[in-house]
Amino acid sequence: MEVIINPSAQAAANLAARKIAGVVRAKPSAVLGLATGGSPVPVYRELIRLHQEEGLDFSRVTTFNLDEYIGLRPSHPASYHHFMWECLFRHINVCSERVHIPDGLAHDIPASCNAYETAIRDAGGIDLQLLGIGTDGHIAFNEPASSLASRTRIKTLSERTRRDNASFFAEGEEVPHHVITMGVGTIMEAREVVLLGFGAAKADAMLAAIEGPVTQMVPASVLQFHERACFLLDDASAAKLQRADYYRHVFANKPGWQRV
Ligand code: PGA
């Protein structure tokens, strides 16, 4: 597992964008797993810049988003459909038929979850999955106590996550209780995982995920079993790590061939 402590969230985001761009340049038909929330926003801003100024080509890329609220129409300002089109898709040359986001309005949600898993498999699997981390250690909407083998399914949000996400909703508007999320097992099948977490509010979750035991109570901790997982932090989210000096030392002394 690679742990990179960056001087700022922006520096971490630039690194994540460079990793994604590297995957897309090496494989123009790459399959990207994408995330919503505050942390990926600067990554998407940098990807848009790379597209507009350096011609990064998304025309053959396929995308799968991690999750969506149940019951929100795609045009709702807090839906993840709306977020993705506003923050990334409408600014790049991705083909809309190759964009996948769970359907929170599906009539038969279990069937649509199974179809989502099939679509990921049919696309050849996810080459790089971008992730955030919840203050409680969740990844996607896999709350603590989610099965580490879980697949795409319905989940009920914890009150803590609903509170954390309330800022994306209008004042007084109810945050949905139910969501569709890729499972922990689905995420673990991505060939490469890049997790972002910034600010002091994420320090406990980062400590538990990186240096704690692997446990379903901290779903992000399962990434300790992933062959190619990279955690990108800033100084504040790294503040509680026991081995922070070592992670900084490793990054500063990487051989040139290993650099992004
Ligand atoms: P954030 O949330 O990127 O908005 O901090 C991440 C998450 O809760 O998974």
PDB file of C-alpha atoms and ligand atoms in Angstrom:
ATOM      1  CA  MET A   1       0.000   0.000   0.000  1.00  0.00           C
ATOM      2  CA  GLU A   2       1.350   3.416  -0.919  1.00  0.00           C
ATOM      3  CA  VAL A   3       0.781   6.330   1.471  1.00  0.00           C
ATOM      4  CA  ILE A   4       1.623   9.776   0.072  1.00  0.00           C
ATOM      5  CA  ILE A   5       1.430  12.800   2.364  1.00  0.00           C
ATOM      6  CA  ASN A   6       1.131  15.910   0.238  1.00  0.00           C
ATOM      7  CA  PRO A   7       1.780  19.527   1.223  1.00  0.00           C
ATOM      8  CA  SER A   8      -1.790  20.436   0.212  1.00  0.00           C
ATOM      9  CA  ALA A   9      -5.027  18.905  -1.008  1.00  0.00           C
ATOM     10  CA  GLN A  10      -4.414  20.557  -4.368  1.00  0.00           C
ATOM     11  CA  ALA A  11      -1.000  18.855  -4.680  1.00  0.00           C
ATOM     12  CA  ALA A  12      -2.644  15.507  -3.874  1.00  0.00           C
ATOM     13  CA  ALA A  13      -5.399  16.164  -6.397  1.00  0.00           C
ATOM     14  CA  ASN A  14      -2.834  16.981  -9.097  1.00  0.00           C
ATOM     15  CA  LEU A  15      -1.081  13.700  -8.359  1.00  0.00           C
ATOM     16  CA  ALA A  16      -4.378  11.773  -8.602  1.00  0.00           C
ATOM     17  CA  ALA A  17      -5.168  13.505 -11.912  1.00  0.00           C
ATOM     18  CA  ARG A  18      -1.711  12.595 -13.240  1.00  0.00           C
ATOM     19  CA  LYS A  19      -2.290   8.957 -12.288  1.00  0.00           C
ATOM     20  CA  ILE A  20      -5.663   8.937 -14.076  1.00  0.00           C
ATOM     21  CA  ALA A  21      -4.188  10.689 -17.122  1.00  0.00           C
ATOM     22  CA  GLY A  22      -1.394   8.097 -17.186  1.00  0.00           C
ATOM     23  CA  VAL A  23      -3.924   5.261 -17.277  1.00  0.00           C
ATOM     24  CA  VAL A  24      -5.939   6.941 -20.061  1.00  0.00           C
ATOM     25  CA  ARG A  25      -2.838   7.696 -22.152  1.00  0.00           C
ATOM     26  CA  ALA A  26      -1.578   4.120 -21.806  1.00  0.00           C
ATOM     27  CA  LYS A  27      -5.009   2.665 -22.589  1.00  0.00           C
ATOM     28  CA  PRO A  28      -7.353   5.072 -24.423  1.00  0.00           C
ATOM     29  CA  SER A  29     -10.295   2.693 -23.822  1.00  0.00           C
ATOM     30  CA  ALA A  30      -9.637   2.628 -20.055  1.00  0.00           C
ATOM     31  CA  VAL A  31     -12.438   1.979 -17.574  1.00  0.00           C
ATOM     32  CA  LEU A  32     -12.437   4.543 -14.766  1.00  0.00           C
ATOM     33  CA  GLY A  33     -14.281   4.210 -11.462  1.00  0.00           C
ATOM     34  CA  LEU A  34     -15.286   7.688 -10.309  1.00  0.00           C
ATOM     35  CA  ALA A  35     -16.325   9.218  -7.001  1.00  0.00           C
ATOM     36  CA  THR A  36     -18.349  12.212  -5.843  1.00  0.00           C
ATOM     37  CA  GLY A  37     -18.020  14.446  -2.775  1.00  0.00           C
ATOM     38  CA  GLY A  38     -15.706  17.324  -1.988  1.00  0.00           C
ATOM     39  CA  SER A  39     -12.360  15.509  -2.317  1.00  0.00           C
ATOM     40  CA  PRO A  40     -12.509  14.620  -6.043  1.00  0.00           C
ATOM     41  CA  VAL A  41     -13.535  18.145  -7.134  1.00  0.00           C
ATOM     42  CA  PRO A  42      -9.937  19.456  -7.525  1.00  0.00           C
ATOM     43  CA  VAL A  43      -9.017  16.201  -9.314  1.00  0.00           C
ATOM     44  CA  TYR A  44     -11.787  16.756 -11.865  1.00  0.00           C
ATOM     45  CA  ARG A  45     -10.752  20.409 -12.269  1.00  0.00           C
ATOM     46  CA  GLU A  46      -7.221  19.252 -13.144  1.00  0.00           C
ATOM     47  CA  LEU A  47      -8.518  16.565 -15.546  1.00  0.00           C
ATOM     48  CA  ILE A  48     -10.578  19.244 -17.338  1.00  0.00           C
ATOM     49  CA  ARG A  49      -7.433  21.372 -17.640  1.00  0.00           C
ATOM     50  CA  LEU A  50      -5.478  18.398 -19.003  1.00  0.00           C
ATOM     51  CA  HIS A  51      -8.241  17.805 -21.556  1.00  0.00           C
ATOM     52  CA  GLN A  52      -8.520  21.443 -22.616  1.00  0.00           C
ATOM     53  CA  GLU A  53      -4.846  22.401 -22.584  1.00  0.00           C
ATOM     54  CA  GLU A  54      -3.029  19.141 -23.250  1.00  0.00           C
ATOM     55  CA  GLY A  55      -5.595  17.255 -25.310  1.00  0.00           C
ATOM     56  CA  LEU A  56      -6.194  14.408 -22.848  1.00  0.00           C
ATOM     57  CA  ASP A  57      -8.710  12.324 -24.788  1.00  0.00           C
ATOM     58  CA  PHE A  58     -11.674  10.705 -23.034  1.00  0.00           C
ATOM     59  CA  SER A  59     -13.553   9.750 -26.211  1.00  0.00           C
ATOM     60  CA  ARG A  60     -13.027   6.000 -25.722  1.00  0.00           C
ATOM     61  CA  VAL A  61     -13.061   5.965 -21.901  1.00  0.00           C
ATOM     62  CA  THR A  62     -15.834   4.167 -19.994  1.00  0.00           C
ATOM     63  CA  THR A  63     -16.804   5.357 -16.512  1.00  0.00           C
ATOM     64  CA  PHE A  64     -18.626   3.790 -13.573  1.00  0.00           C
ATOM     65  CA  ASN A  65     -19.597   5.895 -10.578  1.00  0.00           C
ATOM     66  CA  LEU A  66     -19.591   4.454  -7.095  1.00  0.00           C
ATOM     67  CA  ASP A  67     -23.018   5.402  -5.840  1.00  0.00           C
ATOM     68  CA  GLU A  68     -26.247   7.393  -6.052  1.00  0.00           C
ATOM     69  CA  TYR A  69     -29.090   8.427  -3.761  1.00  0.00           C
ATOM     70  CA  ILE A  70     -32.338   6.521  -4.144  1.00  0.00           C
ATOM     71  CA  GLY A  71     -35.275   8.702  -5.117  1.00  0.00           C
ATOM     72  CA  LEU A  72     -33.446  11.758  -6.466  1.00  0.00           C
ATOM     73  CA  ARG A  73     -34.085  12.568 -10.127  1.00  0.00           C
ATOM     74  CA  PRO A  74     -30.854  12.970 -12.159  1.00  0.00           C
ATOM     75  CA  SER A  75     -31.452  16.728 -12.494  1.00  0.00           C
ATOM     76  CA  HIS A  76     -31.665  17.207  -8.696  1.00  0.00           C
ATOM     77  CA  PRO A  77     -28.747  19.470  -7.690  1.00  0.00           C
ATOM     78  CA  ALA A  78     -27.588  17.013  -4.984  1.00  0.00           C
ATOM     79  CA  SER A  79     -27.830  13.895  -7.177  1.00  0.00           C
ATOM     80  CA  TYR A  80     -24.563  12.317  -8.201  1.00  0.00           C
ATOM     81  CA  HIS A  81     -25.702  12.377 -11.827  1.00  0.00           C
ATOM     82  CA  HIS A  82     -25.923  16.152 -11.613  1.00  0.00           C
ATOM     83  CA  PHE A  83     -22.621  16.396  -9.723  1.00  0.00           C
ATOM     84  CA  MET A  84     -20.710  14.347 -12.302  1.00  0.00           C
ATOM     85  CA  TRP A  85     -22.064  16.203 -15.335  1.00  0.00           C
ATOM     86  CA  GLU A  86     -21.451  19.604 -13.745  1.00  0.00           C
ATOM     87  CA  CYS A  87     -18.014  18.850 -12.241  1.00  0.00           C
ATOM     88  CA  LEU A  88     -16.524  16.742 -15.048  1.00  0.00           C
ATOM     89  CA  PHE A  89     -18.447  15.150 -17.884  1.00  0.00           C
ATOM     90  CA  ARG A  90     -19.815  18.234 -19.644  1.00  0.00           C
ATOM     91  CA  HIS A  91     -16.314  19.727 -19.763  1.00  0.00           C
ATOM     92  CA  ILE A  92     -14.556  16.764 -21.400  1.00  0.00           C
ATOM     93  CA  ASN A  93     -15.158  14.644 -24.507  1.00  0.00           C
ATOM     94  CA  VAL A  94     -16.514  11.562 -22.742  1.00  0.00           C
ATOM     95  CA  CYS A  95     -19.185   9.689 -24.689  1.00  0.00           C
ATOM     96  CA  SER A  96     -22.490   9.740 -22.740  1.00  0.00           C
ATOM     97  CA  GLU A  97     -23.272   6.099 -23.676  1.00  0.00           C
ATOM     98  CA  ARG A  98     -20.116   5.017 -21.874  1.00  0.00           C
ATOM     99  CA  VAL A  99     -20.990   6.890 -18.649  1.00  0.00           C
ATOM    100  CA  HIS A 100     -22.545   4.712 -15.913  1.00  0.00           C
ATOM    101  CA  ILE A 101     -24.045   5.954 -12.653  1.00  0.00           C
ATOM    102  CA  PRO A 102     -26.347   3.787 -10.510  1.00  0.00           C
ATOM    103  CA  ASP A 103     -30.012   4.538 -11.232  1.00  0.00           C
ATOM    104  CA  GLY A 104     -31.612   5.821  -8.049  1.00  0.00           C
ATOM    105  CA  LEU A 105     -35.033   5.819  -9.712  1.00  0.00           C
ATOM    106  CA  ALA A 106     -34.887   2.228 -10.988  1.00  0.00           C
ATOM    107  CA  HIS A 107     -38.183   0.386 -10.671  1.00  0.00           C
ATOM    108  CA  ASP A 108     -36.441  -2.867  -9.705  1.00  0.00           C
ATOM    109  CA  ILE A 109     -33.400  -1.781  -7.724  1.00  0.00           C
ATOM    110  CA  PRO A 110     -31.932  -5.248  -6.972  1.00  0.00           C
ATOM    111  CA  ALA A 111     -32.108  -6.082 -10.709  1.00  0.00           C
ATOM    112  CA  SER A 112     -30.471  -2.759 -11.604  1.00  0.00           C
ATOM    113  CA  CYS A 113     -27.688  -3.456  -9.065  1.00  0.00           C
ATOM    114  CA  ASN A 114     -27.036  -6.849 -10.666  1.00  0.00           C
ATOM    115  CA  ALA A 115     -27.048  -5.213 -14.111  1.00  0.00           C
ATOM    116  CA  TYR A 116     -24.481  -2.673 -12.866  1.00  0.00           C
ATOM    117  CA  GLU A 117     -22.154  -5.477 -11.775  1.00  0.00           C
ATOM    118  CA  THR A 118     -22.617  -7.171 -15.153  1.00  0.00           C
ATOM    119  CA  ALA A 119     -21.886  -3.921 -17.006  1.00  0.00           C
ATOM    120  CA  ILE A 120     -18.612  -3.495 -15.085  1.00  0.00           C
ATOM    121  CA  ARG A 121     -17.618  -7.060 -15.958  1.00  0.00           C
ATOM    122  CA  ASP A 122     -18.669  -6.652 -19.616  1.00  0.00           C
ATOM    123  CA  ALA A 123     -16.542  -3.496 -19.862  1.00  0.00           C
ATOM    124  CA  GLY A 124     -13.530  -5.573 -18.812  1.00  0.00           C
ATOM    125  CA  GLY A 125     -13.367  -4.444 -15.176  1.00  0.00           C
ATOM    126  CA  ILE A 126     -12.275  -1.137 -13.666  1.00  0.00           C
ATOM    127  CA  ASP A 127      -8.684  -0.081 -14.423  1.00  0.00           C
ATOM    128  CA  LEU A 128      -8.486   2.682 -11.823  1.00  0.00           C
ATOM    129  CA  GLN A 129     -10.999   3.428  -9.069  1.00  0.00           C
ATOM    130  CA  LEU A 130     -11.001   6.852  -7.412  1.00  0.00           C
ATOM    131  CA  LEU A 131     -12.316   6.884  -3.828  1.00  0.00           C
ATOM    132  CA  GLY A 132     -13.042   9.310  -1.017  1.00  0.00           C
ATOM    133  CA  ILE A 133     -13.250   8.233   2.614  1.00  0.00           C
ATOM    134  CA  GLY A 134     -15.977   9.028   5.127  1.00  0.00           C
ATOM    135  CA  THR A 135     -15.184  10.367   8.593  1.00  0.00           C
ATOM    136  CA  ASP A 136     -16.290   6.911   9.800  1.00  0.00           C
ATOM    137  CA  GLY A 137     -13.995   5.075   7.351  1.00  0.00           C
ATOM    138  CA  HIS A 138     -16.638   4.273   4.745  1.00  0.00           C
ATOM    139  CA  ILE A 139     -15.762   3.915   1.054  1.00  0.00           C
ATOM    140  CA  ALA A 140     -18.432   4.667  -1.517  1.00  0.00           C
ATOM    141  CA  PHE A 141     -21.551   4.317   0.686  1.00  0.00           C
ATOM    142  CA  ASN A 142     -20.330   1.145   2.383  1.00  0.00           C
ATOM    143  CA  GLU A 143     -20.919   2.127   5.969  1.00  0.00           C
ATOM    144  CA  PRO A 144     -19.146   0.432   8.912  1.00  0.00           C
ATOM    145  CA  ALA A 145     -20.318  -3.189   9.279  1.00  0.00           C
ATOM    146  CA  SER A 146     -20.686  -3.550   5.492  1.00  0.00           C
ATOM    147  CA  SER A 147     -19.571  -6.972   4.344  1.00  0.00           C
ATOM    148  CA  LEU A 148     -16.054  -6.798   2.955  1.00  0.00           C
ATOM    149  CA  ALA A 149     -17.291  -9.120   0.177  1.00  0.00           C
ATOM    150  CA  SER A 150     -20.359  -6.989  -0.673  1.00  0.00           C
ATOM    151  CA  ARG A 151     -21.481  -6.167  -4.224  1.00  0.00           C
ATOM    152  CA  THR A 152     -23.580  -3.324  -5.680  1.00  0.00           C
ATOM    153  CA  ARG A 153     -26.739  -3.053  -3.553  1.00  0.00           C
ATOM    154  CA  ILE A 154     -29.034  -0.838  -1.488  1.00  0.00           C
ATOM    155  CA  LYS A 155     -27.631   0.603   1.729  1.00  0.00           C
ATOM    156  CA  THR A 156     -29.119   2.690   4.513  1.00  0.00           C
ATOM    157  CA  LEU A 157     -26.974   5.690   5.418  1.00  0.00           C
ATOM    158  CA  SER A 158     -25.849   6.296   8.986  1.00  0.00           C
ATOM    159  CA  GLU A 159     -27.019   9.535  10.575  1.00  0.00           C
ATOM    160  CA  ARG A 160     -23.380  10.663  10.672  1.00  0.00           C
ATOM    161  CA  THR A 161     -23.008  10.304   6.898  1.00  0.00           C
ATOM    162  CA  ARG A 162     -26.338  12.059   6.319  1.00  0.00           C
ATOM    163  CA  ARG A 163     -25.086  14.940   8.494  1.00  0.00           C
ATOM    164  CA  ASP A 164     -21.698  15.009   6.705  1.00  0.00           C
ATOM    165  CA  ASN A 165     -23.456  15.226   3.320  1.00  0.00           C
ATOM    166  CA  ALA A 166     -26.132  17.751   4.317  1.00  0.00           C
ATOM    167  CA  SER A 167     -24.037  20.632   2.938  1.00  0.00           C
ATOM    168  CA  PHE A 168     -24.681  19.339  -0.604  1.00  0.00           C
ATOM    169  CA  PHE A 169     -28.449  19.777  -0.067  1.00  0.00           C
ATOM    170  CA  ALA A 170     -30.506  22.943   0.172  1.00  0.00           C
ATOM    171  CA  GLU A 171     -31.174  24.343   3.642  1.00  0.00           C
ATOM    172  CA  GLY A 172     -33.890  22.310   5.358  1.00  0.00           C
ATOM    173  CA  GLU A 173     -33.976  19.668   2.607  1.00  0.00           C
ATOM    174  CA  GLU A 174     -34.016  16.044   3.752  1.00  0.00           C
ATOM    175  CA  VAL A 175     -30.895  13.967   2.904  1.00  0.00           C
ATOM    176  CA  PRO A 176     -32.161  10.597   1.566  1.00  0.00           C
ATOM    177  CA  HIS A 177     -31.786   7.601   3.865  1.00  0.00           C
ATOM    178  CA  HIS A 178     -31.197   5.076   1.090  1.00  0.00           C
ATOM    179  CA  VAL A 179     -28.582   4.773  -1.617  1.00  0.00           C
ATOM    180  CA  ILE A 180     -27.236   2.374  -4.223  1.00  0.00           C
ATOM    181  CA  THR A 181     -23.542   1.714  -3.827  1.00  0.00           C
ATOM    182  CA  MET A 182     -20.891  -0.472  -5.378  1.00  0.00           C
ATOM    183  CA  GLY A 183     -19.890  -3.045  -2.777  1.00  0.00           C
ATOM    184  CA  VAL A 184     -16.547  -3.372  -1.021  1.00  0.00           C
ATOM    185  CA  GLY A 185     -15.953  -6.551  -3.040  1.00  0.00           C
ATOM    186  CA  THR A 186     -16.722  -4.658  -6.268  1.00  0.00           C
ATOM    187  CA  ILE A 187     -14.200  -1.944  -5.370  1.00  0.00           C
ATOM    188  CA  MET A 188     -11.555  -4.514  -4.439  1.00  0.00           C
ATOM    189  CA  GLU A 189     -11.675  -5.905  -7.991  1.00  0.00           C
ATOM    190  CA  ALA A 190     -10.469  -2.624  -9.519  1.00  0.00           C
ATOM    191  CA  ARG A 191      -6.908  -3.057 -10.810  1.00  0.00           C
ATOM    192  CA  GLU A 192      -5.735   0.094  -9.059  1.00  0.00           C
ATOM    193  CA  VAL A 193      -7.321   2.193  -6.323  1.00  0.00           C
ATOM    194  CA  VAL A 194      -6.563   5.824  -5.441  1.00  0.00           C
ATOM    195  CA  LEU A 195      -8.148   7.074  -2.210  1.00  0.00           C
ATOM    196  CA  LEU A 196      -8.290  10.773  -1.327  1.00  0.00           C
ATOM    197  CA  GLY A 197      -8.889  12.225   2.140  1.00  0.00           C
ATOM    198  CA  PHE A 198      -8.035  15.741   3.265  1.00  0.00           C
ATOM    199  CA  GLY A 199      -8.354  17.866   6.381  1.00  0.00           C
ATOM    200  CA  ALA A 200      -8.346  17.191  10.120  1.00  0.00           C
ATOM    201  CA  ALA A 201     -11.848  15.680   9.994  1.00  0.00           C
ATOM    202  CA  LYS A 202     -10.385  12.687   8.098  1.00  0.00           C
ATOM    203  CA  ALA A 203      -7.383  12.089  10.413  1.00  0.00           C
ATOM    204  CA  ASP A 204      -9.063   9.403  12.564  1.00  0.00           C
ATOM    205  CA  ALA A 205     -10.440   7.580   9.516  1.00  0.00           C
ATOM    206  CA  MET A 206      -7.015   7.647   7.819  1.00  0.00           C
ATOM    207  CA  LEU A 207      -5.289   6.326  10.949  1.00  0.00           C
ATOM    208  CA  ALA A 208      -7.791   3.479  11.261  1.00  0.00           C
ATOM    209  CA  ALA A 209      -7.725   2.616   7.548  1.00  0.00           C
ATOM    210  CA  ILE A 210      -3.941   2.721   7.054  1.00  0.00           C
ATOM    211  CA  GLU A 211      -2.501   1.588  10.380  1.00  0.00           C
ATOM    212  CA  GLY A 212      -5.395  -0.112  12.136  1.00  0.00           C
ATOM    213  CA  PRO A 213      -6.541  -3.718  11.789  1.00  0.00           C
ATOM    214  CA  VAL A 214      -8.563  -4.798   8.759  1.00  0.00           C
ATOM    215  CA  THR A 215     -12.149  -4.732   9.913  1.00  0.00           C
ATOM    216  CA  GLN A 216     -15.616  -4.310   8.478  1.00  0.00           C
ATOM    217  CA  MET A 217     -16.038  -1.514  11.053  1.00  0.00           C
ATOM    218  CA  VAL A 218     -13.624   0.551   8.916  1.00  0.00           C
ATOM    219  CA  PRO A 219     -14.417  -0.491   5.337  1.00  0.00           C
ATOM    220  CA  ALA A 220     -11.432   1.458   3.902  1.00  0.00           C
ATOM    221  CA  SER A 221      -9.075  -0.780   5.940  1.00  0.00           C
ATOM    222  CA  VAL A 222      -9.744  -3.659   3.525  1.00  0.00           C
ATOM    223  CA  LEU A 223      -7.569  -1.813   0.996  1.00  0.00           C
ATOM    224  CA  GLN A 224      -4.612  -3.176   3.014  1.00  0.00           C
ATOM    225  CA  PHE A 225      -5.358  -6.349   1.047  1.00  0.00           C
ATOM    226  CA  HIS A 226      -5.330  -4.576  -2.336  1.00  0.00           C
ATOM    227  CA  GLU A 227      -2.250  -5.055  -4.472  1.00  0.00           C
ATOM    228  CA  ARG A 228      -2.237  -1.502  -5.864  1.00  0.00           C
ATOM    229  CA  ALA A 229      -3.866   0.910  -3.425  1.00  0.00           C
ATOM    230  CA  CYS A 230      -2.598   4.455  -3.011  1.00  0.00           C
ATOM    231  CA  PHE A 231      -3.756   6.745  -0.195  1.00  0.00           C
ATOM    232  CA  LEU A 232      -3.335  10.464  -0.910  1.00  0.00           C
ATOM    233  CA  LEU A 233      -3.405  12.684   2.184  1.00  0.00           C
ATOM    234  CA  ASP A 234      -2.565  16.229   3.179  1.00  0.00           C
ATOM    235  CA  ASP A 235      -0.695  17.182   6.372  1.00  0.00           C
ATOM    236  CA  ALA A 236      -3.935  17.538   8.356  1.00  0.00           C
ATOM    237  CA  SER A 237      -5.417  14.156   7.424  1.00  0.00           C
ATOM    238  CA  ALA A 238      -1.999  12.525   8.077  1.00  0.00           C
ATOM    239  CA  ALA A 239      -1.568  14.164  11.488  1.00  0.00           C
ATOM    240  CA  LYS A 240      -2.363  11.005  13.503  1.00  0.00           C
ATOM    241  CA  LEU A 241      -0.332   8.461  11.502  1.00  0.00           C
ATOM    242  CA  GLN A 242       2.386   6.719  13.551  1.00  0.00           C
ATOM    243  CA  ARG A 243       4.627   6.141  10.541  1.00  0.00           C
ATOM    244  CA  ALA A 244       4.186   9.511   8.807  1.00  0.00           C
ATOM    245  CA  ASP A 245       7.943  10.187   8.717  1.00  0.00           C
ATOM    246  CA  TYR A 246       8.538   6.854   7.017  1.00  0.00           C
ATOM    247  CA  TYR A 247       5.861   7.479   4.338  1.00  0.00           C
ATOM    248  CA  ARG A 248       7.430  10.898   3.622  1.00  0.00           C
ATOM    249  CA  HIS A 249      10.884   9.292   3.443  1.00  0.00           C
ATOM    250  CA  VAL A 250       9.676   6.629   1.010  1.00  0.00           C
ATOM    251  CA  PHE A 251       8.094   9.198  -1.306  1.00  0.00           C
ATOM    252  CA  ALA A 252      11.109  11.536  -1.211  1.00  0.00           C
ATOM    253  CA  ASN A 253      13.440   8.659  -2.120  1.00  0.00           C
ATOM    254  CA  LYS A 254      11.430   6.953  -4.834  1.00  0.00           C
ATOM    255  CA  PRO A 255      13.548   5.807  -7.744  1.00  0.00           C
ATOM    256  CA  GLY A 256      12.798   7.807 -10.886  1.00  0.00           C
ATOM    257  CA  TRP A 257      11.174   4.853 -12.671  1.00  0.00           C
ATOM    258  CA  GLN A 258       8.605   4.558  -9.901  1.00  0.00           C
ATOM    259  CA  ARG A 259       7.400   8.161 -10.059  1.00  0.00           C
ATOM    260  CA  VAL A 260       4.004   9.059 -11.503  1.00  0.00           C
TER     261      VAL A 260
HETATM  262  P1  PGA B   1     -15.756  14.007   0.870  1.00  0.00           P
HETATM  263  O1  PGA B   1     -16.487  12.658   1.318  1.00  0.00           O
HETATM  264  O2  PGA B   1     -14.948  13.742  -0.347  1.00  0.00           O
HETATM  265  O3  PGA B   1     -16.915  14.955   0.582  1.00  0.00           O
HETATM  266  O4  PGA B   1     -14.937  14.458   2.029  1.00  0.00           O
HETATM  267  C1  PGA B   1     -16.008  11.418   1.020  1.00  0.00           C
HETATM  268  C2  PGA B   1     -16.941  10.326   1.514  1.00  0.00           C
HETATM  269  O5  PGA B   1     -17.751  10.573   2.431  1.00  0.00           O
HETATM  270  O6  PGA B   1     -16.863   9.206   1.001  1.00  0.00           O
END
